[in-house]
Every structure is written in structure tokens, then in C-alpha cells.
Coordinates of C-alpha atoms and ligand atoms in Angstrom, one line a residue:
M1074 CA -3.0 -5.3 -13.4
V1075 CA -0.9 -8.0 -15.0
Q1076 CA -1.2 -11.8 -14.6
L1077 CA 2.1 -13.8 -14.8
H1078 CA 1.7 -17.5 -14.3
D1079 CA -0.3 -17.8 -11.0
L1080 CA 0.4 -14.4 -9.7
Q1081 CA -1.1 -10.9 -10.1
F1082 CA 0.9 -7.7 -10.2
K1083 CA -0.1 -4.1 -10.0
P1084 CA 1.4 -1.0 -11.5
F1085 CA 4.2 0.3 -9.3
I1086 CA 6.7 2.6 -11.1
S1087 CA 5.9 4.2 -14.4
E1088 CA 8.0 4.5 -17.5
K1089 CA 8.2 8.2 -17.0
E1090 CA 9.6 7.8 -13.4
I1091 CA 12.2 5.3 -14.7
D1092 CA 13.2 7.7 -17.4
T1093 CA 13.7 10.6 -15.0
T1094 CA 15.7 8.4 -12.6
L1095 CA 18.0 7.0 -15.4
Q1096 CA 18.8 10.6 -16.5
R1097 CA 19.6 11.6 -12.9
M1098 CA 21.9 8.5 -12.5
A1099 CA 23.6 9.1 -15.8
N1100 CA 24.3 12.7 -14.9
D1101 CA 25.5 11.9 -11.4
I1102 CA 27.9 9.2 -12.7
A1103 CA 29.2 11.3 -15.6
S1104 CA 29.9 14.3 -13.3
E1105 CA 31.7 12.2 -10.7
L1106 CA 33.9 10.3 -13.2
Q1107 CA 34.9 13.4 -15.0
D1108 CA 37.3 12.5 -17.8
E1109 CA 37.4 8.8 -17.2
V1110 CA 35.9 6.7 -19.9
P1111 CA 34.1 4.0 -17.9
V1112 CA 33.3 0.5 -18.8
F1113 CA 29.7 -0.2 -17.9
V1114 CA 29.2 -3.8 -17.1
G1115 CA 25.6 -5.0 -17.1
I1116 CA 24.7 -8.1 -15.1
L1117 CA 22.4 -10.2 -17.2
N1118 CA 19.6 -11.1 -17.6
G1119 CA 17.7 -8.6 -15.6
S1120 CA 19.7 -5.5 -16.5
F1121 CA 19.4 -5.6 -20.3
M1122 CA 16.7 -2.9 -20.5
F1123 CA 18.2 -0.7 -17.8
V1124 CA 21.6 -0.8 -19.4
S1125 CA 20.3 -0.1 -22.9
D1126 CA 18.3 2.9 -21.8
F1127 CA 21.0 4.1 -19.4
V1128 CA 23.8 4.3 -21.8
K1129 CA 21.7 6.2 -24.3
K1130 CA 21.4 8.9 -21.6
Y1131 CA 25.0 8.8 -20.6
P1132 CA 26.3 12.2 -21.8
K1133 CA 30.0 11.2 -22.4
P1134 CA 32.0 8.5 -24.2
C1135 CA 31.7 5.1 -22.5
E1136 CA 32.1 1.4 -23.2
V1137 CA 29.4 -1.2 -22.5
T1138 CA 29.6 -4.9 -21.9
F1139 CA 27.6 -7.6 -20.3
I1140 CA 28.4 -10.5 -18.0
K1141 CA 26.3 -13.3 -16.6
L1142 CA 26.6 -15.1 -13.3
A1143 CA 25.6 -18.7 -13.3
S1144 CA 25.4 -21.2 -10.5
Y1145 CA 27.9 -24.1 -10.8
E1146 CA 25.8 -27.1 -12.0
G1147 CA 25.6 -30.0 -9.6
L1148 CA 27.0 -28.0 -6.8
K1149 CA 26.0 -29.6 -3.5
S1150 CA 27.1 -26.9 -1.2
T1151 CA 24.5 -24.5 0.3
E1152 CA 26.9 -21.6 -0.5
D1153 CA 25.7 -20.4 -3.9
I1154 CA 29.1 -19.9 -5.5
Q1155 CA 28.7 -18.6 -9.0
R1156 CA 30.9 -18.5 -12.0
L1157 CA 31.2 -15.8 -14.5
I1158 CA 30.3 -16.0 -18.2
G1159 CA 31.2 -13.4 -20.8
L1160 CA 34.0 -11.3 -19.4
T1161 CA 36.3 -11.3 -22.4
Q1162 CA 37.7 -7.8 -22.1
D1163 CA 40.8 -6.8 -20.2
L1164 CA 39.7 -4.4 -17.5
T1165 CA 43.2 -3.7 -16.1
D1166 CA 43.4 -0.1 -14.9
R1167 CA 39.9 0.7 -16.1
T1168 CA 37.1 2.4 -14.2
V1169 CA 34.3 -0.2 -14.1
V1170 CA 30.7 0.6 -13.2
I1171 CA 28.6 -2.4 -12.5
L1172 CA 25.0 -1.9 -13.6
E1173 CA 22.6 -4.0 -11.6
D1174 CA 18.9 -4.1 -12.2
I1175 CA 18.1 -4.8 -8.5
I1176 CA 20.0 -5.4 -5.3
D1177 CA 18.1 -7.2 -2.5
S1178 CA 20.0 -9.5 -0.3
G1179 CA 23.3 -8.5 -1.9
N1180 CA 24.4 -12.1 -2.7
T1181 CA 25.0 -11.4 -6.4
L1182 CA 26.8 -8.3 -5.5
A1183 CA 29.1 -10.2 -3.1
E1184 CA 29.9 -12.6 -6.1
V1185 CA 30.6 -9.6 -8.3
Y1186 CA 33.1 -8.2 -5.8
R1187 CA 34.7 -11.6 -5.3
I1188 CA 35.1 -12.1 -9.1
F1189 CA 36.3 -8.5 -9.8
K1190 CA 38.9 -8.7 -7.0
K1191 CA 41.0 -10.7 -9.5
E1192 CA 40.8 -8.1 -12.2
K1193 CA 43.2 -5.3 -11.7
V1194 CA 40.6 -2.5 -12.2
K1195 CA 41.4 1.1 -11.3
Q1196 CA 38.1 1.5 -9.5
L1197 CA 34.9 -0.5 -9.1
K1198 CA 31.6 1.4 -8.7
I1199 CA 28.2 -0.1 -8.2
A1200 CA 25.1 1.3 -9.7
T1201 CA 21.7 -0.3 -9.2
L1202 CA 18.4 0.8 -10.5
F1203 CA 16.4 -0.8 -7.6
F1204 CA 17.5 -1.3 -4.1
K1205 CA 15.7 -3.1 -1.3
P1206 CA 17.2 -1.7 2.0
E1207 CA 15.1 -4.0 4.2
A1208 CA 16.5 -7.1 2.4
Y1209 CA 20.1 -6.1 2.1
N1210 CA 22.4 -7.9 4.5
K1211 CA 25.9 -7.1 3.1
D1212 CA 28.0 -4.0 3.7
F1213 CA 29.4 -3.3 0.3
K1214 CA 28.9 0.3 -0.7
L1215 CA 26.3 1.0 -3.3
H1216 CA 27.6 4.1 -5.1
Y1217 CA 24.5 5.0 -7.2
V1218 CA 20.9 3.9 -6.4
G1219 CA 17.9 4.7 -8.6
F1220 CA 15.0 3.7 -6.5
K1221 CA 14.8 2.5 -2.9
I1222 CA 11.9 0.2 -2.8
P1223 CA 10.1 -1.9 -0.2
N1224 CA 10.9 -5.6 0.2
K1225 CA 8.2 -6.7 -2.2
F1226 CA 8.5 -8.8 -5.4
I1227 CA 8.6 -6.7 -8.6
V1228 CA 8.6 -7.5 -12.3
G1229 CA 9.0 -5.7 -15.6
Y1230 CA 11.6 -3.6 -17.2
G1231 CA 13.9 -6.6 -17.5
L1232 CA 12.8 -8.3 -14.3
D1233 CA 10.9 -11.6 -14.5
Y1234 CA 8.8 -14.0 -12.6
N1235 CA 9.7 -17.5 -13.8
G1236 CA 10.7 -16.2 -17.2
L1237 CA 7.7 -13.9 -17.7
G1238 CA 7.4 -10.1 -17.4
R1239 CA 10.8 -9.0 -18.6
H1240 CA 9.3 -7.2 -21.6
L1241 CA 7.0 -4.9 -19.6
S1242 CA 8.2 -1.3 -20.0
S1243 CA 7.3 -0.3 -16.4
I1244 CA 7.5 -1.9 -13.0
Y1245 CA 4.8 -4.0 -11.4
Q1246 CA 4.5 -5.1 -7.8
L1247 CA 3.2 -8.4 -6.6
M1248 CA -0.3 -8.1 -5.2
E1249 CA -0.8 -9.5 -1.8
T1250 CA -3.3 -12.2 -2.2
Q1251 CA -4.9 -11.8 1.2
H1252 CA -8.7 -11.8 0.8
M1253 CA -10.3 -9.4 3.1
T1254 CA -14.0 -8.7 3.7
N1255 CA -14.5 -5.0 4.2
I1256 CA -17.9 -3.7 5.1
V1257 CA -19.1 -0.2 5.6
L1258 CA -22.0 -0.3 8.1
F1259 CA -24.1 2.6 7.4
G1260 CA -27.2 4.2 8.9
P1261 CA -28.3 7.2 10.9
P1262 CA -27.3 7.7 14.5
G1263 CA -29.2 5.2 16.6
A1264 CA -29.7 2.7 13.8
G1265 CA -27.9 0.1 15.8
K1266 CA -24.5 0.1 14.0
G1267 CA -22.5 -0.4 17.1
T1268 CA -24.7 -3.2 18.5
Q1269 CA -24.7 -5.1 15.2
S1270 CA -21.0 -4.6 14.7
D1271 CA -20.3 -6.3 18.0
F1272 CA -22.0 -9.5 16.7
L1273 CA -20.7 -9.3 13.1
K1274 CA -17.0 -8.7 14.1
D1275 CA -17.0 -12.0 16.1
K1276 CA -19.0 -13.9 13.6
Y1277 CA -16.8 -13.0 10.6
N1278 CA -13.5 -12.4 12.5
L1279 CA -13.4 -8.7 11.4
V1280 CA -11.9 -5.6 13.1
H1281 CA -14.6 -3.1 14.1
I1282 CA -13.6 0.5 13.7
S1283 CA -16.0 3.1 14.9
T1284 CA -14.8 6.6 14.2
G1285 CA -17.1 8.0 16.8
D1286 CA -15.7 5.6 19.4
V1287 CA -12.1 6.5 18.5
F1288 CA -12.9 10.2 18.8
R1289 CA -14.6 9.6 22.2
F1290 CA -11.6 7.6 23.4
N1291 CA -9.4 10.5 22.5
I1292 CA -11.6 13.0 24.2
K1293 CA -11.6 10.9 27.4
N1294 CA -7.8 10.8 27.2
E1295 CA -7.6 14.5 26.5
T1296 CA -5.4 14.1 23.4
A1297 CA -4.9 16.9 20.9
L1298 CA -7.2 15.0 18.5
G1299 CA -9.8 14.6 21.2
M1300 CA -9.8 18.3 22.0
L1301 CA -10.2 19.2 18.3
A1302 CA -13.0 16.6 17.7
K1303 CA -14.9 17.6 20.8
S1304 CA -15.9 21.1 19.6
Y1305 CA -17.5 19.6 16.5
M1306 CA -19.1 16.5 18.2
D1307 CA -20.7 18.5 20.9
K1308 CA -22.7 20.3 18.3
G1309 CA -23.5 17.2 16.3
E1310 CA -21.3 18.4 13.4
L1311 CA -18.8 16.4 11.4
V1312 CA -15.2 16.5 12.4
P1313 CA -13.2 17.9 9.4
D1314 CA -12.4 15.3 6.7
Q1315 CA -8.6 15.4 6.8
V1316 CA -8.5 14.9 10.6
T1317 CA -10.9 12.0 10.3
I1318 CA -9.2 10.4 7.3
D1319 CA -5.7 10.6 8.9
M1320 CA -7.1 9.1 12.1
L1321 CA -8.8 6.2 10.2
N1322 CA -5.7 5.4 8.2
E1323 CA -3.8 5.1 11.4
E1324 CA -6.5 2.8 12.9
V1325 CA -6.3 0.5 9.8
E1326 CA -2.5 0.5 9.8
R1327 CA -2.5 -0.5 13.4
N1328 CA -4.5 -3.6 12.5
A1329 CA -2.3 -4.8 9.6
G1330 CA -3.0 -8.5 9.0
A1331 CA -6.7 -8.2 9.8
K1332 CA -9.1 -10.4 7.8
G1333 CA -11.2 -7.4 7.1
F1334 CA -12.9 -4.4 8.7
I1335 CA -16.3 -3.2 9.7
F1336 CA -16.3 0.5 9.2
D1337 CA -18.9 2.1 11.5
G1338 CA -19.5 5.8 11.1
F1339 CA -17.0 6.1 8.2
P1340 CA -17.1 7.2 5.5
R1341 CA -19.6 10.1 6.1
T1342 CA -18.5 12.2 3.1
K1343 CA -17.5 11.6 -0.5
A1344 CA -13.9 12.7 0.3
Q1345 CA -13.8 10.1 3.0
A1346 CA -15.2 7.4 0.7
E1347 CA -12.6 8.2 -1.9
A1348 CA -9.8 8.1 0.8
L1349 CA -11.1 4.8 2.0
D1350 CA -11.0 3.4 -1.5
K1351 CA -7.4 4.6 -1.8
L1352 CA -6.5 3.0 1.5
M1353 CA -8.1 -0.3 0.6
D1354 CA -6.3 -0.2 -2.8
S1355 CA -3.0 0.2 -1.0
K1356 CA -3.8 -3.1 0.7
D1357 CA -4.7 -4.7 -2.6
S1358 CA -8.2 -4.9 -1.3
Q1359 CA -11.5 -3.1 -1.6
I1360 CA -14.8 -2.3 0.1
N1361 CA -17.1 -5.2 -0.6
A1362 CA -20.3 -3.6 0.5
M1363 CA -22.0 -0.7 2.2
I1364 CA -24.9 -2.1 4.3
A1365 CA -27.3 0.5 5.5
L1366 CA -29.6 0.0 8.4
E1367 CA -32.8 1.7 7.6
V1368 CA -34.8 3.2 10.5
E1369 CA -37.4 5.9 10.6
D1370 CA -36.5 9.2 12.3
E1371 CA -39.1 9.0 15.1
I1372 CA -37.8 5.6 16.2
L1373 CA -34.2 6.9 16.1
V1374 CA -34.9 9.9 18.3
Q1375 CA -36.7 7.6 20.9
R1376 CA -33.8 5.1 20.8
L1377 CA -31.1 7.8 21.2
L1378 CA -32.9 9.6 24.1
K1379 CA -33.2 6.3 25.8
R1380 CA -29.5 5.5 25.2
G1381 CA -28.6 9.0 26.5
K1382 CA -29.9 8.1 29.9
T1383 CA -27.1 5.5 30.3
S1384 CA -24.5 6.3 27.7
N1385 CA -23.2 9.5 29.3
R1386 CA -22.9 10.8 25.8
P1387 CA -23.7 14.5 25.8
D1388 CA -24.8 14.3 22.1
D1389 CA -27.4 11.7 23.1
A1390 CA -29.0 13.7 25.9
N1391 CA -30.3 16.6 23.9
E1392 CA -33.2 16.2 21.4
N1393 CA -32.0 19.1 19.3
V1394 CA -28.5 17.8 19.0
I1395 CA -30.0 14.4 18.1
K1396 CA -32.1 15.9 15.4
N1397 CA -29.2 17.8 14.1
R1398 CA -27.1 14.7 13.8
I1399 CA -29.9 12.9 12.0
A1400 CA -30.4 15.9 9.6
E1401 CA -26.6 16.1 9.1
Y1402 CA -26.6 12.4 8.3
Y1403 CA -29.2 12.8 5.5
K1404 CA -27.8 16.0 4.2
K1405 CA -24.2 15.0 4.0
T1406 CA -24.3 11.3 3.6
A1407 CA -27.0 10.7 1.1
I1408 CA -24.3 11.1 -1.6
L1409 CA -22.7 8.0 -0.2
K1410 CA -25.7 5.9 -1.1
D1411 CA -25.2 7.0 -4.7
Y1412 CA -21.4 6.4 -4.5
Y1413 CA -21.8 2.8 -3.5
S1414 CA -25.0 2.1 -5.5
S1415 CA -23.2 3.1 -8.7
Q1416 CA -20.7 0.3 -7.9
N1417 CA -23.5 -2.1 -7.0
K1418 CA -22.3 -2.3 -3.5
Y1419 CA -25.2 -0.7 -1.6
F1420 CA -27.5 -3.0 0.4
G1421 CA -30.4 -1.6 2.4
V1422 CA -31.5 -3.6 5.4
D1423 CA -34.5 -3.0 7.6
G1424 CA -33.1 -1.9 11.0
V1425 CA -36.4 -2.3 12.9
G1426 CA -36.9 -5.5 14.8
S1427 CA -35.1 -7.6 17.4
I1428 CA -31.3 -7.5 17.6
E1429 CA -31.1 -11.2 16.5
E1430 CA -33.5 -10.6 13.6
I1431 CA -31.4 -7.7 12.3
T1432 CA -28.1 -9.7 12.7
R1433 CA -29.7 -12.4 10.6
R1434 CA -30.7 -9.9 7.9
L1435 CA -27.1 -8.4 7.8
S1436 CA -25.5 -11.9 7.8
K1437 CA -27.6 -12.9 4.8
V1438 CA -26.1 -9.9 2.8
I1439 CA -22.5 -10.6 4.0
D1440 CA -22.8 -14.4 3.2
A1441 CA -23.8 -13.6 -0.3
L1442 CA -20.9 -11.3 -1.0
Ligands
AMP344 P1 -21.1 8.5 16.0 O1 -20.7 7.8 17.2 O2 -20.8 7.6 14.8 O3 -22.5 8.9 16.0 O4 -20.2 9.8 15.9 C1 -20.3 10.8 16.8 C2 -19.7 12.1 16.3 O5 -18.3 11.9 16.0 C3 -20.3 12.6 15.0 O6 -21.4 13.4 15.3 C4 -19.1 13.5 14.5 O7 -19.0 14.7 15.2 C5 -17.9 12.6 14.8 N1 -17.6 11.7 13.7 C6 -17.7 10.3 13.8 N2 -17.3 9.8 12.6 C7 -17.1 10.8 11.8 C8 -16.7 10.9 10.4 N3 -16.5 9.8 9.6 N4 -16.4 12.1 9.9 C9 -16.6 13.2 10.6 N5 -17.0 13.2 11.9 C10 -17.2 12.0 12.5

């Protein structure tokens, strides 16, 4: 991670990826221009590193020059008309390839076209290392594109944020500064995760995702996912990791902009925990805590059998299935306690008592995060 002024940036594109892409662009351009000796025109400041590395990879003779566009000083108009600095060379009848570091809205490119219309070049080609299709609102053709990237602010490899970051040899992306609270609510079946989630999600304005609920919803609607999950759930076994992870990713994506999540019933395996970390990382966020509701087995069985009378859940009605689910929980999920403990994120909470009492205990942990 890199701090520039007030903002933080995370690694986005490595030196190696840039290197490979430059080689590809150099080869593409050289093979298309055949025997032409092009004049590469770098647009300063941002393109200095790109141009320097690119021309070293260009396999044929070429010329290199730089220009700079500067806004007219004191210009009152909202139209950002720019003037050109540094074009001293006669480009009449030459093949000119503009080397841009990044094209987003396309405003600079429009200026380049306007300015080069006056030069009697043979042909004008545009090559850009980075291109943001979502931000582009012009229709000039871009002949060579290195990376298509999302519309997020990047620095490094010549690109700056308020003067800083140009020297970095790889590309970094702005971290979204949204602060989320993400909690894994843990505990054996019948520990009261669902009940407590209902209170906590309102109190802390979080989105509650229960993987069990999502599976049951899918079963009710007879979706392909539901049919697949059912065969495992009926026996009290875990649904395969990849199916569960894909489903969870989708649920999180559907709630983009959430202030945080309560994950209930997920993760249940180490692979799921790692996938969850990756997902949170992609949101520039993290799991803040795993809070485990601790309840003895005997109490769990009694609670679940009681719930089975009204919940219509087949896996609650049968004592053997219940016992299997509890056993499955301890067998497969104990490893998660270690996973989060080693990151100092594990908090055990006594899950026996009144609902309000337990909510209070959980809130105490969350408030201290
Ligand atoms: P629950 O409602 O959390 O007790 O989950 C009911 C059933 O859904 C479990 O017994 C599993 O078959 C399935 N399930 C829920 N969450 C997961 C998960 N994270 N990984 C695998 N299977 C799950």
C-alpha cells in the first residue's frame, strides 16, 4: 500500500505485466507500420516512463519527441482549450504515433487531434498504455491500447496524484475509503445466529447474509442452485465450497454500497474463509471480527427440536440430522476458530441466556472493534 498526500493506493498492475504489454504494443505497431519510420510523440508529463520503456522495446528504427499541453493562463471559458509546447519538428508527411499514458474522458486526445490537424502528417495513430472505456466520451479511434481499466484513479509509472507517485515503477489504484464493519457470526446450529443477526443488522445498519437462508430460498424456488444444495442439506452435510463461495460473492455484489455485513453460516471451511478475505480485500475492506456464540450441545439439540415443530425445516425435525450438523460444525469448522484467533479476531460470547442479554453481550464486542 502507498500513501500519497491524504490518499491510500493499493497495488494494481505489476512491473512485469507492464513490461509484457509494452512488448506486445511495440510488436503490434512495428508490424503494422512495416517500413515506415514513425515519429513517436509522447504527451508529457505522464508518458515519460511509458515512452522511455516503449521505445527501447521497439524493434525497428524510430524517432522520439515529446510535447506538452498546457491550459491557457487566465482563460475564463469553461472550454479547456490547450496550447502546445515543444513541437519543434516538421512532421509533414510523417507517420506520427501519439503515445499517451492514459485516456479517460478523451479531452486531451481531442486537443491533440485539433492541434495535429494543422500539421500535414501522413497518418496519425493513437497509442495509449491505459484506457478507461467507462469514462471515454469521444469517438476518436484508439489504434493501440495497452490495458483497459475500470474508471478508478491510478498512480505510478509516470502518473501522479498532485505531483506525487510518478516515480513508482508499477501501477497503484486508489483505495475506496468506505469504512465497513464486517462480522462473521459463528456458532453451532441452534446457537441463535439468525435471531441475533436480526437485532444486530438494524442496530448497526448492516446487511445480513445467511447462506442457509439463501440456499433455502433457492430450494423453495426450485432453482438449479437449490436442487444442488438440497441433496447435501437434507443430510446435514456441507454444500461444496465452490458452489457456496460463488453464491456468497454474488450476494455481496448485490449489496454494493452496504455499510457492512453480518455473515451467518459462512465461512464454514478454511477455503471459504480465504475466499471471504479475498472478497473483502477487493472491496478495500476486511473481516473485523468472528464472534462465536457458545452453547452446549444438549441445549442446542433441545432448541433445534423445538424450532423444528414450527420452522418446517426437515433438517430440524430429525434428532440424528441435528446431531450430524452439530458434529459437522465441530469437525469442519474448529479450524476457523484458529484462523481468526491467529489474527486476533476471534471473540467467544456466551450464547445461553435471554435474547436481550445475548444481544447486549454481542454489542459490547462490536462496539469495541
Ligand atoms: P444453516 O441454516 O446455517 O444451519 O445451514 C443449513 C445447511 O445449509 C447446512 O447444513 C449446509 O448444508 C448448508 N450450508 C449453509 N451454509 C453453508 C456453507 N457456508 N458452506 C456449506 N454449506 C452450507
